[in-house]
Tab-separated table of N, CA and C in Angstrom:
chain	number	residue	atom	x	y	z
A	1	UNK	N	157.019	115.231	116.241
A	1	UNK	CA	157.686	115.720	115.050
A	1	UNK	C	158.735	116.746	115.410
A	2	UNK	N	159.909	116.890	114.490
A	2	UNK	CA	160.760	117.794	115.071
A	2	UNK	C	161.224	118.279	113.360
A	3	UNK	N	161.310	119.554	113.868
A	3	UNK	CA	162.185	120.815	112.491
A	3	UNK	C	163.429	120.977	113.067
A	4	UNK	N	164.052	121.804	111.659
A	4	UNK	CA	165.401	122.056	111.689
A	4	UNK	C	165.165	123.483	112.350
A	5	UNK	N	164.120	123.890	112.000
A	5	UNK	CA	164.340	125.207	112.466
A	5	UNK	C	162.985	125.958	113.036
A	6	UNK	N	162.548	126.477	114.311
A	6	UNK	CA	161.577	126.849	114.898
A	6	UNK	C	161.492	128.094	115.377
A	7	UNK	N	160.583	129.176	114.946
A	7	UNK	CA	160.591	130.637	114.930
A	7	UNK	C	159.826	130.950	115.353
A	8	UNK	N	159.651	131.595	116.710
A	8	UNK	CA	158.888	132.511	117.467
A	8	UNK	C	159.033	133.828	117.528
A	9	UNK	N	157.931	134.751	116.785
A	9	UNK	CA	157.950	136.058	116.745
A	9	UNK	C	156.829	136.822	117.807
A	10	UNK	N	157.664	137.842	118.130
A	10	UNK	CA	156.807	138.626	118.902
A	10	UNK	C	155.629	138.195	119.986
A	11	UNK	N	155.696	136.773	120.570
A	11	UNK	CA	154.744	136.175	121.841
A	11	UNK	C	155.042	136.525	122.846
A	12	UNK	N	156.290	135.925	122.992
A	12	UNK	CA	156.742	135.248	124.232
A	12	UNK	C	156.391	136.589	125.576
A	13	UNK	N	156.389	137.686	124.835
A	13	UNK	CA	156.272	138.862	126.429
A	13	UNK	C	154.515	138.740	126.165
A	14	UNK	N	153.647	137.900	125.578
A	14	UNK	CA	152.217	137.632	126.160
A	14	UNK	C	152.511	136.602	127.061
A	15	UNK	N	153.159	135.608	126.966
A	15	UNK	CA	152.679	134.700	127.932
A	15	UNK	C	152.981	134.630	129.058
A	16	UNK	N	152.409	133.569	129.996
A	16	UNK	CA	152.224	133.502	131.581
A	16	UNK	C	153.762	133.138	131.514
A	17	UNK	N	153.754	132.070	131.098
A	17	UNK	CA	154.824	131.179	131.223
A	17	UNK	C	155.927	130.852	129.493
A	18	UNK	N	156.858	131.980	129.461
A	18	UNK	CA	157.694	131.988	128.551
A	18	UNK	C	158.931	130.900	128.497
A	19	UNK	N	159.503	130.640	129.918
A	19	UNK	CA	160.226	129.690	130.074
A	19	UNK	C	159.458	128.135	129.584
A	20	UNK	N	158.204	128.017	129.993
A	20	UNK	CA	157.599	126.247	129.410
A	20	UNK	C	157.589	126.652	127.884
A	21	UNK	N	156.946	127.557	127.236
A	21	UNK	CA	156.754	128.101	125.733
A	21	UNK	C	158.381	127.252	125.461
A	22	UNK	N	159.318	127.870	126.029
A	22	UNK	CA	160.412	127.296	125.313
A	22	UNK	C	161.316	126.579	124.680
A	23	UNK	N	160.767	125.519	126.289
A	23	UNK	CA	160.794	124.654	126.480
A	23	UNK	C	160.160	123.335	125.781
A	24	UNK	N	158.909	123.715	125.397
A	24	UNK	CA	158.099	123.017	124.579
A	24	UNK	C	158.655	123.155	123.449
A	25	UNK	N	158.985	124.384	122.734
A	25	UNK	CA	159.335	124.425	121.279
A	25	UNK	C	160.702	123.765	121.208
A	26	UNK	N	161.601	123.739	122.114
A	26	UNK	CA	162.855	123.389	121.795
A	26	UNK	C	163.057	121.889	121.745
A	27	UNK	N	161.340	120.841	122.576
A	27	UNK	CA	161.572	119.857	121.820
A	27	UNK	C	161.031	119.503	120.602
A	28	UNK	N	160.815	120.385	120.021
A	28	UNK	CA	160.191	120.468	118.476
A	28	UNK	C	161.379	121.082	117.766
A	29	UNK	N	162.036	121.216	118.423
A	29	UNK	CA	163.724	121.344	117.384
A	29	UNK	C	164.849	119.684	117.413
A	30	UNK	N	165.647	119.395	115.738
A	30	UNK	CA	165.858	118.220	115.571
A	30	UNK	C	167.066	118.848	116.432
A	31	UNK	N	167.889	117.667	117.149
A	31	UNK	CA	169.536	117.493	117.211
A	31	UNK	C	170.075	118.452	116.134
A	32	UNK	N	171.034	119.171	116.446
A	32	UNK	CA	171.503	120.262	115.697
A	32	UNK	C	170.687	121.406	114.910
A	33	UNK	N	169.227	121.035	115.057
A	33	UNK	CA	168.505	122.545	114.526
A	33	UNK	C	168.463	123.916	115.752
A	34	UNK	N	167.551	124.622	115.315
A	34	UNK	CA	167.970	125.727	115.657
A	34	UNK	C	166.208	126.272	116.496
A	35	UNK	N	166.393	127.234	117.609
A	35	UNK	CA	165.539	127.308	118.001
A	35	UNK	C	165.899	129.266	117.856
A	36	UNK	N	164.649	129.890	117.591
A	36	UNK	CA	164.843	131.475	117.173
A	36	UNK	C	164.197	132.031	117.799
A	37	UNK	N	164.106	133.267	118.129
A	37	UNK	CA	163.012	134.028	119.262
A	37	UNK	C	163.571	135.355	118.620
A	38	UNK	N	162.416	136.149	118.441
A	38	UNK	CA	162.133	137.886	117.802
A	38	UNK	C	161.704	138.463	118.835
A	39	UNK	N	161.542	139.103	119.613
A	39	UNK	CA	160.648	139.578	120.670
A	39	UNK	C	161.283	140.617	121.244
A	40	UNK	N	160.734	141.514	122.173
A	40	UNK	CA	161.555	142.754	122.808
A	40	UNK	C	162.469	142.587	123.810
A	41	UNK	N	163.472	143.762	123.803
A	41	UNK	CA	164.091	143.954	124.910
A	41	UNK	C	163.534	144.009	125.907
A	42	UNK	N	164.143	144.172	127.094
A	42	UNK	CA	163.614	145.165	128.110
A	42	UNK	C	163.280	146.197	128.327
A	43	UNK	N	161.929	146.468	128.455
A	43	UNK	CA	161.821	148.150	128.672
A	43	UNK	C	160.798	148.748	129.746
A	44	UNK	N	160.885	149.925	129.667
A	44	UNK	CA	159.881	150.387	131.025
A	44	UNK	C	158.620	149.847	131.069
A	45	UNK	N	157.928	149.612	132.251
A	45	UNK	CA	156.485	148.607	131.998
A	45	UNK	C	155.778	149.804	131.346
A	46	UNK	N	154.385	149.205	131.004
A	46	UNK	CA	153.579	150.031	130.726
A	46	UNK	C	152.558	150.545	131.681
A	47	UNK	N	151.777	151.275	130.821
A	47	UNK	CA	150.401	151.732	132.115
A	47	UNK	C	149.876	150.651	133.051
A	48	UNK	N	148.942	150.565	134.044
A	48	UNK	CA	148.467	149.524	134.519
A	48	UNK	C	147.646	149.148	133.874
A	49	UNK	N	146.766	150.131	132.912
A	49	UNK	CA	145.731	149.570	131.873
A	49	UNK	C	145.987	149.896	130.327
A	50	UNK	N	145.425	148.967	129.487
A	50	UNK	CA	145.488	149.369	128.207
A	50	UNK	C	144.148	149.171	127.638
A	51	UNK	N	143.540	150.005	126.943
A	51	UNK	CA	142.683	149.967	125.729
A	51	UNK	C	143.011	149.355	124.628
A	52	UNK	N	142.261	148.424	124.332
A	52	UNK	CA	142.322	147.111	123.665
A	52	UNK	C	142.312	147.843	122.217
A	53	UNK	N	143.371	147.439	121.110
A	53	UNK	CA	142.700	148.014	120.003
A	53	UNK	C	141.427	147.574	119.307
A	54	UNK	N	141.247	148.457	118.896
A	54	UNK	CA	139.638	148.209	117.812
A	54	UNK	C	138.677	148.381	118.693
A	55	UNK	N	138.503	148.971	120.010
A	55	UNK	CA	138.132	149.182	121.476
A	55	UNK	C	137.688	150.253	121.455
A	56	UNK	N	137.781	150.935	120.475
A	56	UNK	CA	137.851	152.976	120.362
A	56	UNK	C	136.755	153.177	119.866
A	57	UNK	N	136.397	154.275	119.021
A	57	UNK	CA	135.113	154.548	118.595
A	57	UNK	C	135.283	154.454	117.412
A	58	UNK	N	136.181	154.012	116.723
A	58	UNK	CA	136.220	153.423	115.108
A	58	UNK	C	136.227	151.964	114.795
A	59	UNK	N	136.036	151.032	115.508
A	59	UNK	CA	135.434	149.716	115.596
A	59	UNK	C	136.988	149.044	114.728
A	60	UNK	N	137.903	149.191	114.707
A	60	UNK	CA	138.531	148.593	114.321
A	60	UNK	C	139.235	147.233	114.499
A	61	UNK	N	139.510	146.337	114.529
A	61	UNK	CA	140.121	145.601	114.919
A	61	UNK	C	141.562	144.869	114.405
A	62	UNK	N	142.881	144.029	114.822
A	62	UNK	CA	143.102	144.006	114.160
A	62	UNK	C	144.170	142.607	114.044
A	63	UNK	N	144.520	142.176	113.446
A	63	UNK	CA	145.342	140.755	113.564
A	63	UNK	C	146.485	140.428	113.520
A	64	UNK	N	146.922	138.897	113.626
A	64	UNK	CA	148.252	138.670	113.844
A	64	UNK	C	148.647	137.413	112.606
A	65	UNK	N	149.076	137.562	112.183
A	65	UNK	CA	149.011	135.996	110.970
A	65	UNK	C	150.406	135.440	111.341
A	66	UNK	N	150.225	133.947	111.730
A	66	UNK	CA	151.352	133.181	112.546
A	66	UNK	C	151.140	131.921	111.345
A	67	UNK	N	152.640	132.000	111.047
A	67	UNK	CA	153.429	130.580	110.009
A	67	UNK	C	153.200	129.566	110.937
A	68	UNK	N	152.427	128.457	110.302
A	68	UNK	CA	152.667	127.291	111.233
A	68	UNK	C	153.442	126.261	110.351
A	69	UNK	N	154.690	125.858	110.537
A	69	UNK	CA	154.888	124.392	109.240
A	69	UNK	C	155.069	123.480	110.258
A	70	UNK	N	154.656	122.319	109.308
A	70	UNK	CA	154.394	121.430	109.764
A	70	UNK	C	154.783	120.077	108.522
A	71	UNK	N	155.859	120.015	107.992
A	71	UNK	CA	156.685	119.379	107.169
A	71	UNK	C	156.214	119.884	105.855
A	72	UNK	N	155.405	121.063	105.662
A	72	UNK	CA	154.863	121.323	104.335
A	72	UNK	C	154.597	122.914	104.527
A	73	UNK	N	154.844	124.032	103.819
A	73	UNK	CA	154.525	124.978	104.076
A	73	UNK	C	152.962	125.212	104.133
A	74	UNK	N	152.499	126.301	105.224
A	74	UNK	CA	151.066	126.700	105.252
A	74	UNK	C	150.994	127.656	106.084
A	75	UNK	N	149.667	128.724	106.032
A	75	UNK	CA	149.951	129.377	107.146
A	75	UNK	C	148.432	129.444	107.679
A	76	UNK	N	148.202	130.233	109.010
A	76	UNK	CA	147.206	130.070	109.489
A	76	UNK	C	146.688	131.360	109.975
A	77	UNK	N	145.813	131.944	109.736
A	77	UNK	CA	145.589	133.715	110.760
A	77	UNK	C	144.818	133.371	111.305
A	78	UNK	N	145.121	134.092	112.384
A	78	UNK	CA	144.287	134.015	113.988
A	78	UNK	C	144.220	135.360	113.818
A	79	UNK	N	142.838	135.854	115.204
A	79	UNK	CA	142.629	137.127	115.376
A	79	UNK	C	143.203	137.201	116.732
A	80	UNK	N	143.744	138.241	117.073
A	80	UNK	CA	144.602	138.748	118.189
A	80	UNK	C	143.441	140.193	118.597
A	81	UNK	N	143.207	139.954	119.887
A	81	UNK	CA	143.165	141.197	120.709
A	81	UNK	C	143.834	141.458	122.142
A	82	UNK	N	143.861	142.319	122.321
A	82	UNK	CA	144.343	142.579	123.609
A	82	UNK	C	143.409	142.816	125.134
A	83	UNK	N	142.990	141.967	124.877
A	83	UNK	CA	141.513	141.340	125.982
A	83	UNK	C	140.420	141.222	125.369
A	84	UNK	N	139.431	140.464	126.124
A	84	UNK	CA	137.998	140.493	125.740
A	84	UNK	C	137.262	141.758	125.939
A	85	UNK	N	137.874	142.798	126.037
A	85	UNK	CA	137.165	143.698	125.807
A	85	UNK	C	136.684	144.864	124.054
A	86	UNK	N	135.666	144.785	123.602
A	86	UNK	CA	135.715	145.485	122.377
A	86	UNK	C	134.959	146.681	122.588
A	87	UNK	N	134.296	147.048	123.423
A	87	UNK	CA	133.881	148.466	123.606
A	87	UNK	C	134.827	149.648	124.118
A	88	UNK	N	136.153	149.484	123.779
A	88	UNK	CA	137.002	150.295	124.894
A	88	UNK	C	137.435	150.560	125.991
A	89	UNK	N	136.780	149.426	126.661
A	89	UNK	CA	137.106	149.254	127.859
A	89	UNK	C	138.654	148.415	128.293
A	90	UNK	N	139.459	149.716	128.909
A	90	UNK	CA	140.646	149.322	129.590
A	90	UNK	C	140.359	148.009	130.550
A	91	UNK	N	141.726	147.281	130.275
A	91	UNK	CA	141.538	145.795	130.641
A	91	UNK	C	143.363	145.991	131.357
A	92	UNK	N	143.202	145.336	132.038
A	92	UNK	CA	144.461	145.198	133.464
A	92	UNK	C	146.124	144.701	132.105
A	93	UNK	N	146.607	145.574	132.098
A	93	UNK	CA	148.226	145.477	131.461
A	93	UNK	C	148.748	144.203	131.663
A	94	UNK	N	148.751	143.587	132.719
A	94	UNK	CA	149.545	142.430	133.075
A	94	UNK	C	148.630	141.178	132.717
A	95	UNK	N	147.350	141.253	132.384
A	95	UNK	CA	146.580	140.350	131.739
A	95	UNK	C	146.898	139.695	130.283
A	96	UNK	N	147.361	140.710	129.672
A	96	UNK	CA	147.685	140.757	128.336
A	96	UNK	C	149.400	140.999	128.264
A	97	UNK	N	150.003	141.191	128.477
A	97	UNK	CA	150.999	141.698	128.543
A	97	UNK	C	152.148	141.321	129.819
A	98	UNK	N	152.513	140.482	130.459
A	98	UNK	CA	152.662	139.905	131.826
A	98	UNK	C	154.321	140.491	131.683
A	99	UNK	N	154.901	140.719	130.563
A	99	UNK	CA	156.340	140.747	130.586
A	99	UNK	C	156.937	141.924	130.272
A	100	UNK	N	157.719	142.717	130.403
A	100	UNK	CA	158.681	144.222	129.786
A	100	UNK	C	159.951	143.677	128.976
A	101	UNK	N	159.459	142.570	128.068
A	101	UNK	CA	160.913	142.267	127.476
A	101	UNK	C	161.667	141.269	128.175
A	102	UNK	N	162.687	140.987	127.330
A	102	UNK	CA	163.694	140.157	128.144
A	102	UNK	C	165.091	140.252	127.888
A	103	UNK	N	166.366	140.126	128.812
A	103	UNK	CA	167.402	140.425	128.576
A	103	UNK	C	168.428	139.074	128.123
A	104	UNK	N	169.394	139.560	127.880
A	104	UNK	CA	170.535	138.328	127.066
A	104	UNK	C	170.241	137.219	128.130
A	105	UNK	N	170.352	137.807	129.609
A	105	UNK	CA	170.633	136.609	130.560
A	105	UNK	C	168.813	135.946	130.687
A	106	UNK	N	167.686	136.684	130.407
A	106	UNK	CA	166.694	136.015	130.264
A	106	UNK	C	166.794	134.397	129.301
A	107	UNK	N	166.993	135.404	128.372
A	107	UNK	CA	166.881	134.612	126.909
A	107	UNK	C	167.958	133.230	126.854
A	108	UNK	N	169.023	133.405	128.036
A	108	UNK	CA	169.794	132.284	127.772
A	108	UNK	C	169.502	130.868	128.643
A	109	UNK	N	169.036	131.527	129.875
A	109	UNK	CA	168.344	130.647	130.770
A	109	UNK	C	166.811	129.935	129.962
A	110	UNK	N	166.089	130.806	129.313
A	110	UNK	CA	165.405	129.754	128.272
A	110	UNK	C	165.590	128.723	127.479
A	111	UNK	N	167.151	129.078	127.120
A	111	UNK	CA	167.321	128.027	125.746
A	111	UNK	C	168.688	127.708	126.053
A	112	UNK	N	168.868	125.931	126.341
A	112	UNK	CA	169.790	125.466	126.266
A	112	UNK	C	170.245	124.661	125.252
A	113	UNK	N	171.576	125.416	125.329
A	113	UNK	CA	172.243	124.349	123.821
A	113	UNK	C	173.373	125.201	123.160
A	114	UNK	N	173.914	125.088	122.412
A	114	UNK	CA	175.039	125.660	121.938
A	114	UNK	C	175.007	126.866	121.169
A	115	UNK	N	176.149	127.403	120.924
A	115	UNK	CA	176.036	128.334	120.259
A	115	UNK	C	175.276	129.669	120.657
A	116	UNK	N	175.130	129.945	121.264
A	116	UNK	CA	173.396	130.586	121.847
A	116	UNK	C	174.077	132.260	120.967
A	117	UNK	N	173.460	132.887	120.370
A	117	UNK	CA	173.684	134.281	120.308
A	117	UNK	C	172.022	135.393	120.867
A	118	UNK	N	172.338	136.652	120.563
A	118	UNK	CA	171.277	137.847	121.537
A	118	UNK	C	172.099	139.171	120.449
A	119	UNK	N	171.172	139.625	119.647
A	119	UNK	CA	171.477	140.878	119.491
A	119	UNK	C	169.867	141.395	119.364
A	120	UNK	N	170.727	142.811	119.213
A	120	UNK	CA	169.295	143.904	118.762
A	120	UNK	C	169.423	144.195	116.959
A	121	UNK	N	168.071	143.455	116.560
A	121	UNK	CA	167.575	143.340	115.035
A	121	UNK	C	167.034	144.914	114.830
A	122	UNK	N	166.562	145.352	115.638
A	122	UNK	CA	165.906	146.797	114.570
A	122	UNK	C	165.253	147.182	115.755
A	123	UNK	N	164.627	148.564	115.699
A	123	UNK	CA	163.264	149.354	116.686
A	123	UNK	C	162.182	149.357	116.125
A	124	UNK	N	161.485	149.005	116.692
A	124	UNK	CA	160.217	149.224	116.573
A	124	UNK	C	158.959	150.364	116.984
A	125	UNK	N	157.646	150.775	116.202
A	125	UNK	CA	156.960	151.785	117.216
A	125	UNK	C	156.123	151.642	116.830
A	126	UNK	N	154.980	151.297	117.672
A	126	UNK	CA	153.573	151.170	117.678
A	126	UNK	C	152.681	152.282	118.451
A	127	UNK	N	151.691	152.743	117.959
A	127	UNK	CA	151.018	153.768	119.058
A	127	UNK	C	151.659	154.522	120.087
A	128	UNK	N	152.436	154.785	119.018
A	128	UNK	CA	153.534	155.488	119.696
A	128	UNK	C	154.534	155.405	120.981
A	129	UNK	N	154.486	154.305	121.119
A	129	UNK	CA	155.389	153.116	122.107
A	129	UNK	C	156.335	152.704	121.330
A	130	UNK	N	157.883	153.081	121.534
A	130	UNK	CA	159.147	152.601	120.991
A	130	UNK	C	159.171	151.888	121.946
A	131	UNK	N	160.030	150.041	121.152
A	131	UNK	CA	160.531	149.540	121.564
A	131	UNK	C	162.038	148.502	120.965
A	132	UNK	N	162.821	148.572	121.500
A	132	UNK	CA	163.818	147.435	120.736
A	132	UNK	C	163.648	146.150	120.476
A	133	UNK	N	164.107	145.453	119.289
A	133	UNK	CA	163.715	144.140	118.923
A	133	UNK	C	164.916	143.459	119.092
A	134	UNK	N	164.984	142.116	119.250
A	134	UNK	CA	165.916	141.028	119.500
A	134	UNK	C	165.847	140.169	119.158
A	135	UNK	N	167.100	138.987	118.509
A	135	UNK	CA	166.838	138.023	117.646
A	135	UNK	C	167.927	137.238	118.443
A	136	UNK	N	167.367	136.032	119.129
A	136	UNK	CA	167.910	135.265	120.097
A	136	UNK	C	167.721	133.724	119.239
A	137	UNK	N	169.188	133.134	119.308
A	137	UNK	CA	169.188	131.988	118.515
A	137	UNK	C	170.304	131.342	119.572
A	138	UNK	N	169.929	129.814	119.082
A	138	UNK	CA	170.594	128.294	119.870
A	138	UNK	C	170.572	127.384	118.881
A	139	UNK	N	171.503	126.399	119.140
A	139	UNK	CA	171.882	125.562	118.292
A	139	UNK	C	171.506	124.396	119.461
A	140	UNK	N	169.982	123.389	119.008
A	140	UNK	CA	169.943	122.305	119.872
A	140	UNK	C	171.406	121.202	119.876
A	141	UNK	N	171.752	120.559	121.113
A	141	UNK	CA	172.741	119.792	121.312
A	141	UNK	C	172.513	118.331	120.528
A	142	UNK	N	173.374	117.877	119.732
A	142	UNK	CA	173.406	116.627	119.168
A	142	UNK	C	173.518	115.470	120.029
């Protein structure tokens, strides 16, 4: 099946492999649709470890709700943590986290096809970690 239009928010710096992610989605884009990516800049790595949220001593936990369409609107929530760990136990940064962002020349070597644009959409700050956001778009080739 293929869409006009395919939107990836905020993954791509989890995964192992961001270049196949892309790759895969972009053949799930039609001839002339559009393939989109939200995700961070580049920025300084982080610690070597992170404490997983909901990991702390307030049991919290907390989620990610990802649009899936599929010729009909619907959506689907998944629970997101940042390792299998829920007692607070720091879990290895690069487990969860393998990437510091990506730059224009990342983002273009991912996605081939026309048109390609890369700006910065807004900042972001979580737990007190600023980071810049980016909205990377391609126009699949007809």
């Amino acid at each position: 099946r293929t869409f006009d239009v395919v939107v990836c928010t905020l993954a791509l710096h989890h995964l192992a492999s961001p270049h196949s992610m892309a790759s895969i989605l972009l053949g799930h884009v039609a001839p002339g649709g559009h393939l989109v990516f939200l995700d961070f800049m580049v920025h300084d790595p982080l610690p070597d470890t992170l404490v997983p949220p909901g990991g702390g001593a307030d049991g919290h936990a907390h989620g990610h709700a990802h649009g899936h369409a599929h010729g009909h609107a619907h959506g689907h929530a998944h629970g997101h943590s940042h390792g299998d760990h829920h007692d607070g136990t720091p879990v290895p940064t690069k487990d969860v986290i393998p990437h510091n962002g990506f730059s224009e020349e990342d983002m273009r070597a991912m996605m081939p096809g026309e048109d390609f644009t890369y700006s910065k959409v807004f900042d972001f700050e979580m737990r007190g970690i600023k980071r810049e956001v980016f909205v990377a778009k391609v126009r699949k080739s007809i």
